[in-house]
N, CA and C of each residue as an Amber inpcrd file, in Angstrom:
protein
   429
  -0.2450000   7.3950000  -0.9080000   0.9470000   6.6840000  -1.2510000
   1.3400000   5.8750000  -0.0210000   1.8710000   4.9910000   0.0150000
   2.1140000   4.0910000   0.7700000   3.7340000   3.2830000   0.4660000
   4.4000000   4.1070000   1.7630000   5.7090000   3.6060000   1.4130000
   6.2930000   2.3100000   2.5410000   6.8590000   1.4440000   2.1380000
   7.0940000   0.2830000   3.1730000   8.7750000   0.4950000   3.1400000
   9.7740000   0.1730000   4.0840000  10.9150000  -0.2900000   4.1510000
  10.9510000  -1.0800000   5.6140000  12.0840000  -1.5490000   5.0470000
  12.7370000  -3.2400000   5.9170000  13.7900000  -3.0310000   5.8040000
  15.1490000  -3.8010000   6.7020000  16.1660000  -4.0770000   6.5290000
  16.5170000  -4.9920000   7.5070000  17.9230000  -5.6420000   7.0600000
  18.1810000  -6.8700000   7.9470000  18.2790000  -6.1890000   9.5880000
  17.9360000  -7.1130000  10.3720000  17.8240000  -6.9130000  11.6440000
  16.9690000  -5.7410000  11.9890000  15.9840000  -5.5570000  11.4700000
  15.3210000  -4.2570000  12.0640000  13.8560000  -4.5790000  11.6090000
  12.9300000  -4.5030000  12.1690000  11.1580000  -4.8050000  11.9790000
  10.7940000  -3.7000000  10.5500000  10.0690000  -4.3780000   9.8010000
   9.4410000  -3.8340000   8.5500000   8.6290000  -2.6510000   9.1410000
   8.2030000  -1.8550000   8.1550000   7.3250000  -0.9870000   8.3380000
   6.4830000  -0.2220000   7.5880000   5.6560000   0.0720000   7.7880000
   4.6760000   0.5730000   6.3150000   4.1970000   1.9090000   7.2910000
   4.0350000   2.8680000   6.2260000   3.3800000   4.5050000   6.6770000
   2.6550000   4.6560000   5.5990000   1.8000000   5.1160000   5.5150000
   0.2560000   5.6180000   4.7070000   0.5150000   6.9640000   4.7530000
   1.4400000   8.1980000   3.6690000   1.3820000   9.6510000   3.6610000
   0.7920000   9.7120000   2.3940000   0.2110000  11.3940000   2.7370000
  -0.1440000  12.2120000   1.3900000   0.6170000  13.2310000   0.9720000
   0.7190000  13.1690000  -0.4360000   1.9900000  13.9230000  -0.9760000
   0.8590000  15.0800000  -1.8250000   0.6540000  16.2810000  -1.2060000
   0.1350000  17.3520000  -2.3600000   1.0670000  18.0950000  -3.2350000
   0.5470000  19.0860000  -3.8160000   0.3670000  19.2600000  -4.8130000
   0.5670000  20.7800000  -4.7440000   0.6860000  21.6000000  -3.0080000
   0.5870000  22.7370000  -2.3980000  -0.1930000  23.7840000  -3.3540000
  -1.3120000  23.0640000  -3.9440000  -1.9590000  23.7020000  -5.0040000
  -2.4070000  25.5480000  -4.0590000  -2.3260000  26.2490000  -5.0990000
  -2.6250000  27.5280000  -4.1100000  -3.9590000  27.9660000  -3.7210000
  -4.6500000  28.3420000  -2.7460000  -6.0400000  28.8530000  -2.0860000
  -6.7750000  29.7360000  -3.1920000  -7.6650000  30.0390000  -3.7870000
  -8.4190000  30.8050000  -4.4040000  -9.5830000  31.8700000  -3.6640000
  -8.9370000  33.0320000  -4.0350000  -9.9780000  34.5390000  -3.1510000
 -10.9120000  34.2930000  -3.7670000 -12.0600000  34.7010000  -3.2630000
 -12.9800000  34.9590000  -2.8790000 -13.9860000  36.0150000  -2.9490000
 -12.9360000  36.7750000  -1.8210000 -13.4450000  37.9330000  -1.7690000
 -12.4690000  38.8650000  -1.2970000 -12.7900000  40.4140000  -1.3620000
 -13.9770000  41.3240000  -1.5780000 -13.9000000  41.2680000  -3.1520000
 -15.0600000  42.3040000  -3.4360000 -15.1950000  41.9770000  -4.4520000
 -14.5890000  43.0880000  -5.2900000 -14.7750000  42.8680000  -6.5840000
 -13.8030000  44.0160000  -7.5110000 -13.8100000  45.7850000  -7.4110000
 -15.3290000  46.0610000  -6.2330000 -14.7390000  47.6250000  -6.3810000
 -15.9010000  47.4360000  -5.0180000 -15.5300000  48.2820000  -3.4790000
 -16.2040000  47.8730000  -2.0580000 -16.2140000  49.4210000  -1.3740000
 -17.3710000  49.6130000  -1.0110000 -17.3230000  50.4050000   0.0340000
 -16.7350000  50.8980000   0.9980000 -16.4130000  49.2180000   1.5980000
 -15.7360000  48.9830000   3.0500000 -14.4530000  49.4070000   2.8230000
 -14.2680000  50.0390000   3.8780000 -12.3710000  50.3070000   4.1650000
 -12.0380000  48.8350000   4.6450000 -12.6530000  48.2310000   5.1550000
 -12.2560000  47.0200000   6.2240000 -13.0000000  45.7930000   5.7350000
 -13.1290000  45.3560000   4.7120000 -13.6570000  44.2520000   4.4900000
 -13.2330000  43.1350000   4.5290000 -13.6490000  42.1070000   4.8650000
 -13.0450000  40.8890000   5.3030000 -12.9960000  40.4800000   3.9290000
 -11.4550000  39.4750000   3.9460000 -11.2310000  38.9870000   2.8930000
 -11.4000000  37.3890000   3.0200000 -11.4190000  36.7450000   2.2140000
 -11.9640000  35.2090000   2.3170000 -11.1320000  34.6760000   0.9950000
 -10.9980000  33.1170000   1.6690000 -10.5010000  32.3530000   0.5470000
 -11.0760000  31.1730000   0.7190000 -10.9040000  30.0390000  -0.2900000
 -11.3400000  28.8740000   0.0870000 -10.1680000  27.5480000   0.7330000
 -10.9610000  27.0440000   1.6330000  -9.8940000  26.0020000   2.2360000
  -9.2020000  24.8520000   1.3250000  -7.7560000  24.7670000   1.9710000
  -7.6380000  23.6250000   1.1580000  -6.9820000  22.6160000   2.0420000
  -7.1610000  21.3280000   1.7220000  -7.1200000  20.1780000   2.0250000
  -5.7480000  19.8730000   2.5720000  -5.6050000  19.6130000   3.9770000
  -4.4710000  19.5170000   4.3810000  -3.7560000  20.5090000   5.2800000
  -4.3980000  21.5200000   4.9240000  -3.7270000  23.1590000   5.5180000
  -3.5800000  23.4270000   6.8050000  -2.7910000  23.7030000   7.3470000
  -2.5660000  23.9910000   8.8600000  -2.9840000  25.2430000   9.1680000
  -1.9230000  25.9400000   8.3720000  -2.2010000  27.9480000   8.7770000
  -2.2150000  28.4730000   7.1870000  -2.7020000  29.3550000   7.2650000
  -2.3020000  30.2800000   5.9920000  -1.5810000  31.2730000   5.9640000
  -0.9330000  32.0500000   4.7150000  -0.3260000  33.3000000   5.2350000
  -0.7770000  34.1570000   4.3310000  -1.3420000  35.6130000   4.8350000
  -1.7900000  36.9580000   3.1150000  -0.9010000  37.9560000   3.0160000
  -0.9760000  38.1200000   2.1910000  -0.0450000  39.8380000   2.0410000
  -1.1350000  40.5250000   1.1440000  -0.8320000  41.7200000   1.9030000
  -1.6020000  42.6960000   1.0040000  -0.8950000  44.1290000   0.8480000
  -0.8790000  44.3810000  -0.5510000  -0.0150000  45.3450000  -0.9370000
  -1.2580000  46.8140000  -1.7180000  -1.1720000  47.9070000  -1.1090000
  -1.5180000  48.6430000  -1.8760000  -0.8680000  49.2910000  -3.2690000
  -1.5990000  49.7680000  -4.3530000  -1.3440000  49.7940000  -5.8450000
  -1.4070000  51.1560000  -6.2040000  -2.0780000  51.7490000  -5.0980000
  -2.2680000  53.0820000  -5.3820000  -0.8260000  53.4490000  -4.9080000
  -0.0560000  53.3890000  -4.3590000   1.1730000  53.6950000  -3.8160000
   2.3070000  53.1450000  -4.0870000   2.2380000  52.1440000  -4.5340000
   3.3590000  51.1740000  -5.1800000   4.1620000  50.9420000  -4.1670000
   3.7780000  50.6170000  -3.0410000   4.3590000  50.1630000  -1.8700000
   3.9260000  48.6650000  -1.7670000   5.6470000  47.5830000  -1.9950000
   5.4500000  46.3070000  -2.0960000   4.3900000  45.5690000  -1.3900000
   4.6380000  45.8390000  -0.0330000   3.9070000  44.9050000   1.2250000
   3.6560000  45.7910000   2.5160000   1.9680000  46.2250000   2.9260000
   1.5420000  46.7900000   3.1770000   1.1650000  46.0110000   4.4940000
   0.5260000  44.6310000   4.4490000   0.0870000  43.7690000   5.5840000
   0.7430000  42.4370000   5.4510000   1.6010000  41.8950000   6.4300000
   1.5270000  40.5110000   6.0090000   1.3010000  39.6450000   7.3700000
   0.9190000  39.0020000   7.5430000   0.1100000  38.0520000   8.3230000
   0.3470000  36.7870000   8.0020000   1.1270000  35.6350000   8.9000000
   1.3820000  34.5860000   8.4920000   0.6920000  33.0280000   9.3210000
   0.2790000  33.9030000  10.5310000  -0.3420000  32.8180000  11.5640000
  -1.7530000  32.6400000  11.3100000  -2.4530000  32.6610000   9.9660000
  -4.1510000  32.5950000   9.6330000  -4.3440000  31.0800000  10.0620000
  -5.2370000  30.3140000  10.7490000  -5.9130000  29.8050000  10.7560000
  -7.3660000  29.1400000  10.5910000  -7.2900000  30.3570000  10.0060000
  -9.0160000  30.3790000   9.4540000  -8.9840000  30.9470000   7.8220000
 -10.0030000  30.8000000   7.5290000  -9.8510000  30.9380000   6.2480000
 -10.9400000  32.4750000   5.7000000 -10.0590000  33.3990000   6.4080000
 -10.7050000  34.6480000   6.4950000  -9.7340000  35.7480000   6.9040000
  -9.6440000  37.1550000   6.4830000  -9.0360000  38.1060000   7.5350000
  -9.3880000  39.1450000   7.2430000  -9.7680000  40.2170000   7.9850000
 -10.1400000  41.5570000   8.5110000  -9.3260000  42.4450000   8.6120000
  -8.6510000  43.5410000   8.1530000  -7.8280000  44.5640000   8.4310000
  -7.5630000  44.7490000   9.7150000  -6.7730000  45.0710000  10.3910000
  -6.7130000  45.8480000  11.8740000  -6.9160000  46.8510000  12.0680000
  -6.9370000  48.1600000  10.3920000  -7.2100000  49.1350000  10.6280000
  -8.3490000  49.4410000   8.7150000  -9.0350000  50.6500000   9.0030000
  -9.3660000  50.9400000   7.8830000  -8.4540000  51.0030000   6.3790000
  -8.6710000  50.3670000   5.4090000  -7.3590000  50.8200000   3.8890000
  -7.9890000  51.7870000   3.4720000  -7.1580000  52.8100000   3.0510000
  -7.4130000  53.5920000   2.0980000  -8.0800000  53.5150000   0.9470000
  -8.7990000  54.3500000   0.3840000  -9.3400000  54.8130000  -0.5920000
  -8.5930000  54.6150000  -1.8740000  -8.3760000  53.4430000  -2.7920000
  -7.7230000  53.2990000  -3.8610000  -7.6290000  51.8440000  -3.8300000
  -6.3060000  51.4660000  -5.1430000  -6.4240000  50.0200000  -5.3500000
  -5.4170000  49.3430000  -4.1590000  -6.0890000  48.1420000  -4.2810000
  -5.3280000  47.0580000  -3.4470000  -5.2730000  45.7380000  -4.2250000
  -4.1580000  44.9600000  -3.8270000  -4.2910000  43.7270000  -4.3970000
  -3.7270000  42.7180000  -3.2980000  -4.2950000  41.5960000  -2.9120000
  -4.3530000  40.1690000  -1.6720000  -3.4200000  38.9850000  -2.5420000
  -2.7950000  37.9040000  -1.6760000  -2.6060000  37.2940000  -1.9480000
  -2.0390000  36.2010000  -0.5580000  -2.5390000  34.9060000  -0.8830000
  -2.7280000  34.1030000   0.2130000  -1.9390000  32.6560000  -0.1780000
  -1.4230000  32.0030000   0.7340000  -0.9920000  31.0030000   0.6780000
  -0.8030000  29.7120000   1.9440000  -1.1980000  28.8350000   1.5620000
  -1.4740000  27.5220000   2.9630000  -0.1420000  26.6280000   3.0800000
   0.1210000  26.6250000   4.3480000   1.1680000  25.5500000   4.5730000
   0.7170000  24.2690000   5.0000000   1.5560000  23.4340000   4.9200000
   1.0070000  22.2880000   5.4140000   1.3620000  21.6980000   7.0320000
   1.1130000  20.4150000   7.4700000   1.6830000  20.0990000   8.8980000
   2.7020000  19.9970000   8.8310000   4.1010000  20.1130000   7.7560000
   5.2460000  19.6750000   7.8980000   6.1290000  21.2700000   7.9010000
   5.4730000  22.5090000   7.8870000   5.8420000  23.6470000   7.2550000
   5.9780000  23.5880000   5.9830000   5.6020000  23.2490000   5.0280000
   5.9270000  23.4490000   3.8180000   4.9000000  24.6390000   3.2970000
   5.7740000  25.6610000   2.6230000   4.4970000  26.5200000   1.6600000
   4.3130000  26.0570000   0.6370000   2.5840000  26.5330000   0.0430000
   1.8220000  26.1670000  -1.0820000   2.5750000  27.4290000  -1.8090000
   1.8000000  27.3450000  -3.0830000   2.2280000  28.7650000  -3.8760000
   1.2340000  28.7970000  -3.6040000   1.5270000  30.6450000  -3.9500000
   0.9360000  32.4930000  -3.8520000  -0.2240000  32.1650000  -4.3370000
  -1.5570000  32.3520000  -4.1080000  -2.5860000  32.3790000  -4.9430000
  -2.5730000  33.2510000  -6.2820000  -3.6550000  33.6200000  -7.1280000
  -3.4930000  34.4970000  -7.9750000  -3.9010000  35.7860000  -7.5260000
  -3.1380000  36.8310000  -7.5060000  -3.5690000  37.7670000  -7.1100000
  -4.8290000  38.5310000  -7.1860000  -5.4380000  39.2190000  -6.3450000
  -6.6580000  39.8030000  -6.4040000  -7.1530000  41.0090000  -6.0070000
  -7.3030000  41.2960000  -7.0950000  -7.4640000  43.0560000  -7.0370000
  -8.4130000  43.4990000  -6.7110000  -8.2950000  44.6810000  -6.0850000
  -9.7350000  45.3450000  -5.9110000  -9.3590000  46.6510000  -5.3950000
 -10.9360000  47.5030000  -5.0650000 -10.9310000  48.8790000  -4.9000000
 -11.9900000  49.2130000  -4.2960000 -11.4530000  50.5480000  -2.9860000
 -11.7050000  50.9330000  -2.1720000 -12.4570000  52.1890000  -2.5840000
 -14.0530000  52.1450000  -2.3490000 -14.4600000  53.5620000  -2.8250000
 -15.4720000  53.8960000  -1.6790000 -14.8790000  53.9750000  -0.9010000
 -15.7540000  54.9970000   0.5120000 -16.6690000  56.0840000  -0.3060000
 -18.0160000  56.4740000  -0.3140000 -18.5260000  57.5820000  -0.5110000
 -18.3110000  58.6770000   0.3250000 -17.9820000  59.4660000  -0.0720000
 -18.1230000  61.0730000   1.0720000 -19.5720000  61.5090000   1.2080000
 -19.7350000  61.6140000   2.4870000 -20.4880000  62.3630000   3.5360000
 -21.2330000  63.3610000   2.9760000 -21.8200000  64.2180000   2.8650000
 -22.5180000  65.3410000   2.8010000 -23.0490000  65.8480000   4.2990000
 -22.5960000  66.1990000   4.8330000 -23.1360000  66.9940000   6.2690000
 -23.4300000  68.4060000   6.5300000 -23.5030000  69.0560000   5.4230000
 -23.9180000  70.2040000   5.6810000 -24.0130000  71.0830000   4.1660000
 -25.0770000  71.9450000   3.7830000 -25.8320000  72.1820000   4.4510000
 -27.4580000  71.5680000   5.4280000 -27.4990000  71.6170000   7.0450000
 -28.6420000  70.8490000   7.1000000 -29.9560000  70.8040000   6.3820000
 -30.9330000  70.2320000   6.4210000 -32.0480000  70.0920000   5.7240000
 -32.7170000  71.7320000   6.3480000 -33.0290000  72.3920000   5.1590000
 -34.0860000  73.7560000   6.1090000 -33.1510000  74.9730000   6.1860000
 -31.9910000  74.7500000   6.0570000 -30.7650000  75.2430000   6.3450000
 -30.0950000  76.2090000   5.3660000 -30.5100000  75.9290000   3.9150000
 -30.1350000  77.0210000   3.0530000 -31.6390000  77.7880000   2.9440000
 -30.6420000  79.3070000   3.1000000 -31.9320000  80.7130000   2.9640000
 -31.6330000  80.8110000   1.6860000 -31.8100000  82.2210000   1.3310000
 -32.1450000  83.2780000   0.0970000 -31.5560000  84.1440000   0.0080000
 -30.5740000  84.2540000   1.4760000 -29.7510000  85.5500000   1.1340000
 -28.6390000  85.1730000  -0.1270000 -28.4270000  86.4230000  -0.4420000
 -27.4720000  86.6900000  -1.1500000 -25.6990000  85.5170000  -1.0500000
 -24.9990000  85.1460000  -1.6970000 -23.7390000  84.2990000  -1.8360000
 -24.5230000  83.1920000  -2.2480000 -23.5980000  82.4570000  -2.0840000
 -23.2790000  80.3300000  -1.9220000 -23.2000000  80.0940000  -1.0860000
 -24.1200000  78.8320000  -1.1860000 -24.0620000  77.4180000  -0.0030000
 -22.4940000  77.3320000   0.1930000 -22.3030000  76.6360000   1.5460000
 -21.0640000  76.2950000   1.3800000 -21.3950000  74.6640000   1.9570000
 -20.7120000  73.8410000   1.4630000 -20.7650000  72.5470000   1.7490000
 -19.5080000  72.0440000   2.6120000 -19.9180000  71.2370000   3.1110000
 -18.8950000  70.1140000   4.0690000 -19.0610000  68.6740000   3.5870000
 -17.8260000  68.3130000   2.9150000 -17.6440000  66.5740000   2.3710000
 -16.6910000  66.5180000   3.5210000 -16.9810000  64.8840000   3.9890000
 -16.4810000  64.2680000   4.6060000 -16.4850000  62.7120000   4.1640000
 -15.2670000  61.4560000   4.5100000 -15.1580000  60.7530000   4.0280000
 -15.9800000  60.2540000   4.8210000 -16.3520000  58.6880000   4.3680000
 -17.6320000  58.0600000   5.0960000 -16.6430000  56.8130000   5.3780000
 -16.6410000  56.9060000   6.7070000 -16.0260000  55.7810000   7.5990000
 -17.0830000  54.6700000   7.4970000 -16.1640000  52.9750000   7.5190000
 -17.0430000  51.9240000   6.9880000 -16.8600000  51.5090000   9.1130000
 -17.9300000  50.6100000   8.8030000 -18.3110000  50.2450000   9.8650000
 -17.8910000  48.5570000  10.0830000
C-alpha cells in the first residue's frame, strides 16, 4: 500500500508500508503422542515477524499456563526442563516490528509417553529358588 500526503507549506511525501493480516504461525511439531519429555517444538515462519511468543499449558492438570515465553526469535523452542508424562497443548503467536500481536495459533495437542525402564532383574540374575522376581520400573529420562 502506498500512502502519499501533502499540505500547504510543507513538502509531499510518499511511504511504501505493509499492512498484514497478523495471520497466526502454524505448529508443526511435536507430534501427536512423543517419547521426549523435552522435545523441541517448531512452527512455521511468518512474513514480517520480529519475535514470537508460546504458551504451553498442561491438560493433564488443568493448570491454565504452565510456560510462557515471549522473547522467541527463532522459530523453535525447547523446554528448560523435562514435561511430564501426560497431555499438553502449545500455542504460538508472532508480532510484528511495530509490536503488534498476530492471533494465537490453533492449538496443539499432544502427549508425553516416556517408557519405563526395566532395570532389574539383571540378565542371569533370576534363580529357581523358591518366591518372585521382584522388579524395578523406572521412568526413562529423554535425552
Amino acid at each position: 500500500m502506498i500512502v502519499s500526503a501533502s499540505a500547504t507549506a510543507y513538502f509531499g511525501s510518499t511511504e511504501d508500508i505493509t499492512v498484514r493480516d497478523h495471520e497466526p504461525p502454524v505448529v508443526t511439531s511435536p507430534a501427536a503422542t512423543t517419547p521426549n519429555a523435552r522435545d523441541t517444538i517448531r512452527w512455521g515462519a511468518l512474513p514480517g515477524a520480529v519475535r514470537y511468543a508460546l504458551q504451553l499449558a498442561t491438560l493433564s492438570l488443568k493448570i491454565p499456563s504452565l510456560i510462557f515465553a515471549a522473547g522467541l526469535t527463532t522459530t523453535s523452542f525447547t523446554p528448560p526442563e523435562n514435561l511430564g508424562i501426560g497431555k499438553w497443548r502449545v500455542w504460538v503467536r508472532a508480532y510484528d516490528q511495530f509490536e503488534v500481536p498476530g492471533f494465537w495459533s490453533f492449538p496443539r495437542d499432544f502427549q508425553v509417553v516416556a517408557a519405563p525402564t526395566i532395570t532389574a532383574p539383571l540378565t542371569g540374575a533370576i534363580t529357581t529358588t523358591p518366591g518372585r522376581p521382584s522388579f524395578t520400573i523406572t521412568r526413562k529420562e529423554s535425552k
